[in-house]
Tab-separated table of C-alpha atoms and ligand atoms in Angstrom:
chain	number	residue	atom	x	y	z
Y	1	MET	CA	80.347	-23.114	132.763
Y	2	ASP	CA	77.600	-24.319	134.969
Y	3	THR	CA	78.568	-25.359	138.528
Y	4	ILE	CA	78.853	-29.071	139.209
Y	5	LEU	CA	78.839	-30.472	142.714
Y	6	ARG	CA	81.712	-32.980	143.229
Y	7	LEU	CA	80.808	-35.731	145.778
Y	8	ALA	CA	83.458	-38.315	146.971
Y	9	VAL	CA	82.133	-41.677	148.025
Y	10	GLN	CA	83.941	-44.771	148.991
Y	11	LYS	CA	85.023	-46.791	145.900
Y	12	SER	CA	84.578	-50.351	147.350
Y	13	GLY	CA	83.884	-51.023	151.010
Y	14	ARG	CA	81.246	-51.046	153.583
Y	15	LEU	CA	79.947	-47.561	152.819
Y	16	SER	CA	79.829	-47.788	148.940
Y	17	GLU	CA	76.443	-49.376	148.411
Y	18	ALA	CA	74.620	-47.418	151.000
Y	19	SER	CA	76.192	-44.140	149.916
Y	20	ILE	CA	75.020	-44.722	146.262
Y	21	ARG	CA	71.595	-45.932	147.365
Y	22	LEU	CA	71.183	-42.670	149.412
Y	23	ILE	CA	72.093	-40.604	146.390
Y	24	GLN	CA	69.570	-42.511	144.258
Y	25	GLU	CA	66.876	-42.093	146.928
Y	26	CYS	CA	67.658	-38.424	146.689
Y	27	GLY	CA	66.203	-38.851	143.189
Y	28	ILE	CA	69.668	-38.482	141.545
Y	29	HIS	CA	70.299	-41.035	138.731
Y	30	PHE	CA	73.375	-42.309	136.919
Y	31	ASN	CA	73.774	-44.401	133.674
Y	32	HIS	CA	76.137	-46.838	135.437
Y	33	HIS	CA	78.786	-46.457	138.002
Y	34	ASN	CA	80.738	-49.518	137.975
Y	35	ALA	CA	84.568	-49.755	138.356
Y	36	LYS	CA	85.282	-46.105	137.268
Y	37	LEU	CA	86.932	-43.308	138.930
Y	38	LYS	CA	83.923	-40.923	138.555
Y	39	CYS	CA	80.576	-40.599	136.894
Y	40	THR	CA	78.182	-37.766	136.124
Y	41	ALA	CA	74.527	-37.723	137.086
Y	42	LEU	CA	71.782	-37.505	134.529
Y	43	ASN	CA	69.369	-35.299	136.263
Y	44	PHE	CA	71.321	-33.223	138.830
Y	45	PRO	CA	74.719	-31.261	138.452
Y	46	LEU	CA	76.499	-33.739	140.395
Y	47	GLU	CA	79.724	-35.735	139.754
Y	48	MET	CA	80.496	-38.730	141.971
Y	49	LEU	CA	84.138	-39.580	142.654
Y	50	PHE	CA	85.149	-43.057	143.741
Y	51	LEU	CA	87.944	-42.950	146.318
Y	52	ARG	CA	89.494	-44.897	149.252
Y	53	ASP	CA	87.569	-43.721	152.352
Y	54	ASP	CA	90.938	-42.604	154.021
Y	55	ASP	CA	91.480	-40.199	151.203
Y	56	ILE	CA	88.069	-38.550	151.338
Y	57	PRO	CA	88.643	-35.831	154.073
Y	58	GLY	CA	91.944	-34.850	152.580
Y	59	TYR	CA	90.464	-34.614	148.986
Y	60	VAL	CA	87.484	-32.593	150.268
Y	61	ALA	CA	89.830	-30.240	152.301
Y	62	ASP	CA	92.158	-29.699	149.270
Y	63	GLY	CA	89.086	-28.919	147.035
Y	64	VAL	CA	89.417	-32.023	144.738
Y	65	ALA	CA	85.851	-32.839	145.874
Y	66	ASP	CA	83.353	-30.287	147.396
Y	67	VAL	CA	81.495	-32.839	149.644
Y	68	GLY	CA	82.016	-36.483	150.680
Y	69	ILE	CA	80.499	-39.421	152.455
Y	70	VAL	CA	82.771	-41.046	154.977
Y	71	GLY	CA	82.669	-42.615	158.435
Y	72	GLN	CA	82.870	-40.069	161.355
Y	73	ASN	CA	85.838	-42.273	162.737
Y	74	VAL	CA	87.994	-41.396	159.493
Y	75	VAL	CA	86.964	-37.654	159.840
Y	76	LEU	CA	88.102	-37.400	163.340
Y	77	GLU	CA	91.262	-39.495	162.903
Y	78	ASN	CA	92.307	-37.285	160.129
Y	79	ALA	CA	91.663	-33.921	161.801
Y	80	VAL	CA	91.694	-31.849	158.495
Y	81	ALA	CA	89.801	-28.565	158.054
Y	82	ILE	CA	86.254	-29.757	157.029
Y	83	ASP	CA	82.781	-29.469	158.300
Y	84	THR	CA	80.520	-32.256	159.172
Y	85	LEU	CA	77.188	-31.386	157.537
Y	86	GLU	CA	74.765	-34.204	158.302
Y	87	PRO	CA	74.697	-37.543	160.004
Y	88	LEU	CA	73.419	-40.187	157.508
Y	89	GLY	CA	72.309	-42.883	159.709
Y	90	PHE	CA	74.155	-45.815	158.209
Y	91	GLY	CA	77.588	-47.393	158.693
Y	92	ARG	CA	77.053	-47.350	162.404
Y	93	CYS	CA	79.942	-48.851	164.556
Y	94	ARG	CA	81.944	-47.913	167.432
Y	95	LEU	CA	85.717	-47.524	168.115
Y	96	SER	CA	86.435	-49.833	171.056
Y	97	ILE	CA	89.315	-51.135	173.069
Y	98	ALA	CA	89.328	-54.906	173.539
Y	99	VAL	CA	91.566	-57.128	175.514
Y	100	PRO	CA	92.167	-60.997	175.650
Y	101	ARG	CA	89.228	-62.663	177.603
Y	102	ALA	CA	91.524	-63.737	180.323
Y	103	PHE	CA	92.859	-60.155	180.964
Y	104	ASP	CA	91.827	-58.797	184.308
Y	105	TYR	CA	90.458	-55.564	183.269
Y	106	GLU	CA	89.138	-52.916	185.717
Y	107	SER	CA	89.412	-49.489	184.160
Y	108	LEU	CA	91.431	-47.754	181.534
Y	109	ALA	CA	94.161	-47.510	184.048
Y	110	SER	CA	94.582	-51.368	183.660
Y	111	LEU	CA	96.221	-50.450	180.311
Y	112	GLU	CA	98.934	-48.159	181.947
Y	113	GLY	CA	102.332	-48.875	180.230
Y	114	LEU	CA	100.854	-51.768	177.986
Y	115	ASP	CA	100.975	-52.013	174.151
Y	116	ILE	CA	97.796	-51.373	172.155
Y	117	ALA	CA	97.550	-51.973	168.396
Y	118	THR	CA	95.150	-49.789	166.220
Y	119	SER	CA	94.647	-48.199	162.959
Y	120	TYR	CA	93.307	-45.149	164.800
Y	121	PRO	CA	96.286	-43.838	166.654
Y	122	SER	CA	95.085	-40.284	166.959
Y	123	LEU	CA	91.755	-41.014	168.364
Y	124	LEU	CA	93.082	-43.663	170.720
Y	125	ALA	CA	95.935	-41.163	171.915
Y	126	ARG	CA	93.359	-38.411	172.528
Y	127	HIS	CA	91.190	-40.895	174.504
Y	128	LEU	CA	94.145	-42.080	176.684
Y	129	GLU	CA	95.307	-38.609	177.238
Y	130	ARG	CA	91.847	-37.350	178.412
Y	131	ASN	CA	91.858	-40.175	180.958
Y	132	GLY	CA	95.415	-39.655	182.062
Y	133	VAL	CA	96.588	-43.164	180.929
Y	134	ARG	CA	99.945	-43.619	179.207
Y	135	SER	CA	100.080	-46.737	176.937
Y	136	ARG	CA	102.321	-47.494	173.918
Y	137	ILE	CA	100.361	-47.139	170.707
Y	138	HIS	CA	101.345	-49.236	167.678
Y	139	GLU	CA	99.867	-48.197	164.488
Y	140	ILE	CA	98.912	-51.076	162.082
Y	141	SER	CA	97.063	-50.828	158.961
Y	142	GLY	CA	94.447	-53.621	159.471
Y	143	SER	CA	93.522	-56.769	161.329
Y	144	ALA	CA	94.192	-55.289	164.776
Y	145	GLU	CA	92.308	-58.181	166.173
Y	146	LEU	CA	95.197	-60.580	165.445
Y	147	ALA	CA	97.782	-58.525	167.369
Y	148	PRO	CA	97.381	-59.961	170.854
Y	149	SER	CA	97.583	-63.624	169.590
Y	150	ILE	CA	100.859	-63.023	167.783
Y	151	GLY	CA	102.371	-61.170	170.760
Y	152	LEU	CA	102.335	-57.789	168.989
Y	153	ALA	CA	100.164	-55.995	171.635
Y	154	ASP	CA	98.326	-56.515	174.905
Y	155	ALA	CA	95.226	-54.815	173.713
Y	156	VAL	CA	93.711	-53.557	170.397
Y	157	CYS	CA	91.535	-50.545	169.632
Y	158	ASP	CA	89.381	-51.296	166.489
Y	159	LEU	CA	85.901	-50.619	164.982
Y	160	VAL	CA	83.280	-52.952	166.195
Y	161	SER	CA	79.743	-53.713	164.813
Y	162	THR	CA	78.355	-56.914	165.858
Y	163	GLY	CA	81.316	-57.905	167.979
Y	164	SER	CA	81.713	-61.284	166.320
Y	165	THR	CA	85.275	-60.531	165.088
Y	166	LEU	CA	86.487	-59.947	168.625
Y	167	LEU	CA	84.503	-62.857	169.964
Y	168	SER	CA	86.203	-65.269	167.425
Y	169	ASN	CA	89.587	-63.965	168.188
Y	170	GLY	CA	89.297	-64.503	171.944
Y	171	LEU	CA	88.960	-60.813	172.865
Y	172	LYS	CA	86.483	-58.810	174.995
Y	173	GLU	CA	85.273	-55.365	174.334
Y	174	VAL	CA	86.142	-53.161	177.466
Y	175	GLU	CA	85.860	-49.488	176.542
Y	176	THR	CA	84.201	-47.381	173.869
Y	177	VAL	CA	86.446	-44.591	172.451
Y	178	MET	CA	83.611	-43.209	170.118
Y	179	GLU	CA	80.341	-44.107	168.448
Y	180	SER	CA	80.394	-43.630	164.616
Y	181	GLN	CA	78.269	-43.442	161.528
Y	182	ALA	CA	78.583	-42.360	157.995
Y	183	VAL	CA	78.388	-38.500	157.645
Y	184	LEU	CA	78.258	-35.898	154.893
Y	185	ILE	CA	81.331	-33.721	155.043
Y	186	GLY	CA	82.108	-30.431	153.170
Y	187	ARG	CA	84.586	-27.613	152.833
Y	188	PRO	CA	83.824	-24.549	154.741
Y	189	ASP	CA	84.269	-22.017	152.028
Y	190	LEU	CA	82.317	-23.300	149.092
Y	191	GLY	CA	81.217	-20.596	146.598
Y	192	GLU	CA	77.712	-19.468	146.515
Y	193	ASP	CA	76.656	-21.669	143.492
Y	194	THR	CA	78.188	-24.736	144.943
Y	195	GLN	CA	76.801	-24.095	148.387
Y	196	ALA	CA	73.283	-23.783	146.894
Y	197	LEU	CA	73.713	-27.297	145.394
Y	198	VAL	CA	74.903	-28.650	148.694
Y	199	ASP	CA	71.820	-27.096	150.478
Y	200	GLN	CA	69.623	-28.916	147.896
Y	201	LEU	CA	71.385	-32.272	148.352
Y	202	ARG	CA	71.170	-31.760	152.222
Y	203	PHE	CA	67.504	-30.996	151.938
Y	204	ARG	CA	66.816	-34.256	149.998
Y	205	MET	CA	69.048	-36.291	152.317
Y	206	LYS	CA	67.145	-34.982	155.260
Y	207	ALA	CA	63.843	-36.048	153.823
Y	208	VAL	CA	65.174	-39.438	152.918
Y	209	GLY	CA	66.687	-39.810	156.479
Y	210	ARG	CA	63.426	-38.811	158.325
Y	211	ALA	CA	61.428	-41.173	156.145
Y	212	ARG	CA	63.513	-44.071	157.286
Y	213	ASN	CA	62.561	-43.572	160.763
Y	214	PHE	CA	58.823	-43.602	160.097
Y	215	LYS	CA	55.993	-45.970	158.960
Y	216	TYR	CA	52.727	-45.041	157.562
Y	217	ILE	CA	49.898	-46.779	159.462
Y	218	LEU	CA	46.270	-47.260	158.664
Y	219	LEU	CA	43.735	-48.897	160.837
Y	220	ASN	CA	40.018	-49.277	161.632
Y	221	ILE	CA	38.673	-48.383	165.032
Y	222	PRO	CA	35.264	-48.106	166.633
Y	223	ASN	CA	34.261	-44.352	167.054
Y	224	GLU	CA	34.398	-44.336	170.729
Y	225	SER	CA	38.053	-45.146	170.581
Y	226	ILE	CA	39.016	-42.301	168.271
Y	227	GLU	CA	40.324	-39.994	171.006
Y	228	THR	CA	42.296	-42.789	172.592
Y	229	VAL	CA	44.019	-43.764	169.378
Y	230	SER	CA	44.638	-40.138	168.334
Y	231	ARG	CA	46.733	-39.893	171.564
Y	232	ILE	CA	48.661	-43.033	170.704
Y	233	LEU	CA	49.261	-41.875	167.118
Y	234	PRO	CA	49.738	-38.195	167.061
Y	235	GLY	CA	51.247	-38.311	163.604
Y	236	MET	CA	52.908	-35.163	162.184
Y	237	LYS	CA	50.160	-32.783	163.281
Y	238	SER	CA	47.167	-35.050	164.134
Y	239	PRO	CA	45.951	-38.192	162.516
Y	240	THR	CA	43.516	-38.330	159.646
Y	241	VAL	CA	40.117	-39.734	160.596
Y	242	MET	CA	37.701	-40.867	157.991
Y	243	PRO	CA	34.272	-42.587	158.511
Y	244	LEU	CA	33.875	-46.181	157.229
Y	245	ALA	CA	30.904	-47.300	155.347
Y	246	THR	CA	30.127	-49.395	158.335
Y	247	GLU	CA	28.147	-47.374	160.950
Y	248	GLY	CA	30.077	-46.488	164.140
Y	249	TRP	CA	33.566	-47.200	162.643
Y	250	SER	CA	36.261	-44.949	161.399
Y	251	SER	CA	39.682	-45.354	159.593
Y	252	ILE	CA	42.690	-43.658	161.034
Y	253	HIS	CA	45.767	-42.839	159.083
Y	254	SER	CA	49.107	-41.506	160.719
Y	255	VAL	CA	52.750	-42.092	160.917
Y	256	VAL	CA	54.654	-43.974	163.638
Y	257	GLN	CA	58.431	-43.954	164.636
Y	258	GLU	CA	60.257	-47.187	163.805
Y	259	ASP	CA	61.717	-47.562	167.217
Y	260	GLU	CA	58.311	-47.084	168.960
Y	261	PHE	CA	56.679	-49.385	166.583
Y	262	TRP	CA	55.899	-52.542	168.453
Y	263	GLU	CA	55.074	-50.744	171.731
Y	264	VAL	CA	52.429	-48.662	169.676
Y	265	ILE	CA	50.933	-51.753	168.015
Y	266	ASP	CA	50.354	-53.417	171.548
Y	267	ARG	CA	48.466	-50.194	172.549
Y	268	LEU	CA	46.436	-50.068	169.430
Y	269	ARG	CA	45.361	-53.630	169.893
Y	270	ASP	CA	44.419	-52.823	173.544
Y	271	ALA	CA	42.241	-49.941	172.207
Y	272	GLY	CA	40.363	-52.297	169.748
Y	273	ALA	CA	42.108	-51.439	166.546
Y	274	GLN	CA	41.432	-53.760	163.546
Y	275	GLY	CA	42.729	-54.182	160.044
Y	276	VAL	CA	46.052	-52.521	160.759
Y	277	LEU	CA	48.189	-51.874	157.695
Y	278	VAL	CA	51.752	-50.616	157.886
Y	279	LEU	CA	53.557	-49.187	154.862
Y	280	PRO	CA	57.087	-47.757	154.329
Y	281	VAL	CA	57.387	-44.036	153.951
Y	282	GLU	CA	59.542	-43.141	150.976
Y	283	LYS	CA	60.206	-39.304	151.645
Y	284	MET	CA	59.209	-37.086	154.540
Y	285	VAL	CA	59.700	-33.709	152.908
Y	286	LEU	CA	58.231	-30.671	154.925
O	301	LIG	O1	89.443	-49.686	150.818
O	301	LIG	P1	89.032	-48.485	151.888
O	301	LIG	O2	90.272	-47.861	152.545
O	301	LIG	O3	88.110	-47.423	151.186
O	301	LIG	O4	88.168	-49.209	153.018
O	301	LIG	P2	88.511	-49.778	154.397
O	301	LIG	O5	88.807	-51.286	154.335
O	301	LIG	O6	89.406	-48.827	155.137
O	301	LIG	O7	87.000	-49.410	155.183
O	301	LIG	P3	85.845	-50.427	155.365
O	301	LIG	O8	85.051	-50.570	153.900
O	301	LIG	O9	86.195	-51.647	155.987
O	301	LIG	O10	84.974	-49.455	156.292
O	301	LIG	C1	84.560	-48.218	155.904
O	301	LIG	C2	83.840	-47.572	157.056
O	301	LIG	O11	82.757	-48.487	157.558
O	301	LIG	C3	84.579	-47.535	158.399
O	301	LIG	O12	85.495	-46.409	158.348
O	301	LIG	C4	83.419	-47.371	159.414
O	301	LIG	O13	83.074	-45.960	159.444
O	301	LIG	C5	82.284	-48.218	158.859
O	301	LIG	N1	82.189	-49.398	159.561
O	301	LIG	C6	80.924	-49.881	160.070
O	301	LIG	C7	83.083	-50.444	159.671
O	301	LIG	C8	82.388	-51.450	160.405
O	301	LIG	N2	81.172	-51.142	160.565
O	301	LIG	C9	83.161	-52.692	160.838
O	301	LIG	N3	82.606	-53.568	161.416
O	301	LIG	N4	84.420	-50.576	159.442
O	301	LIG	C10	85.134	-51.641	159.715
O	301	LIG	N5	84.603	-52.695	160.418
O	301	LIG	C11	85.430	-53.865	160.571
O	301	LIG	C12	86.145	-53.830	161.890
O	301	LIG	O14	87.467	-53.054	161.540
O	301	LIG	C13	86.530	-55.231	162.156
O	301	LIG	O15	87.563	-55.796	161.404
O	301	LIG	O16	84.649	-55.019	160.804
O	301	LIG	C14	85.302	-56.007	161.785
O	301	LIG	C15	84.341	-55.936	163.005
O	301	LIG	O17	83.078	-56.241	162.710
O	301	LIG	P4	82.110	-57.084	163.611
O	301	LIG	O18	80.703	-57.015	162.964
O	301	LIG	O19	82.664	-58.533	163.660
O	301	LIG	O20	82.192	-56.449	165.055
O	302	LIG	ZN1	90.266	-47.245	154.482
């Protein structure tokens, strides 16, 4: 029988949509994937299994799935024997400790002997231990932010992205335990054929991930500014320069990193650039 790669993704939650979108951007298509336990791809030997995120590391370790997409926070909390293969750049958040606004917090030592509610007891215990602080950890399955107001704990340790949940519950964030994002995980001892499929998938995921960080940029520039603009826009190797029909002008094509984008635009304007067009990059392959 031909090898098929089994990929576990979150069934319904914060990572579901982005996980499925990533697979689609890797050129792998499905008929439909709604409300089912699993589905098979039309044009790649891949089966997608839909599971609770907490179960994904365990199922990958046990061999029910070969690879999975899950938050790093879940991987490190579960501490099972799996490899982290690829950071995926979405589902970003941090695991943080928060205390009531009126709490006089100076350092982690302020929590010595106090009660902390969390769904991440192992990660929290390791962090406290590393810092030589002893607190009582209360494991709860959700809504940690409510614990201080109902008298269950003095502090909480929970995932934060915008911070608005903490704010609206009268809490302030005081410590980051870890930064997290979605990652591709896999079993260490996949057979040769399965490993070859994982390598193909990772190659595609990297191309999609790189492209997300870049924009394609086209602009017109007087010829005397070509050198200046080439320094501002080095591109992947060097920018493409083409003469315009108008004497003394050229068109430059290059790529620019998303996080440097506005700074680069300011410098291009100062260098006399005109007709600047910016396009998304779909894949950045080799
Ligand atoms: O049903 P299942 O068990 O599969 O899902 P779940 O409810 O356990 O997980 P889910 O869907 O909430 O989150 C899945 C993963 O998304 C997490 O493991 C993280 O890796 C990632 N992620 C990213 C987050 C957040 N951002 C996040 N903000 N997970 C949870 N939150 C929660 C947080 O717990 C808190 O309640 O959102 C609230 C805080 O958000 P802000 O924006 O108000 O700070
Ligand atoms: Zn969960």
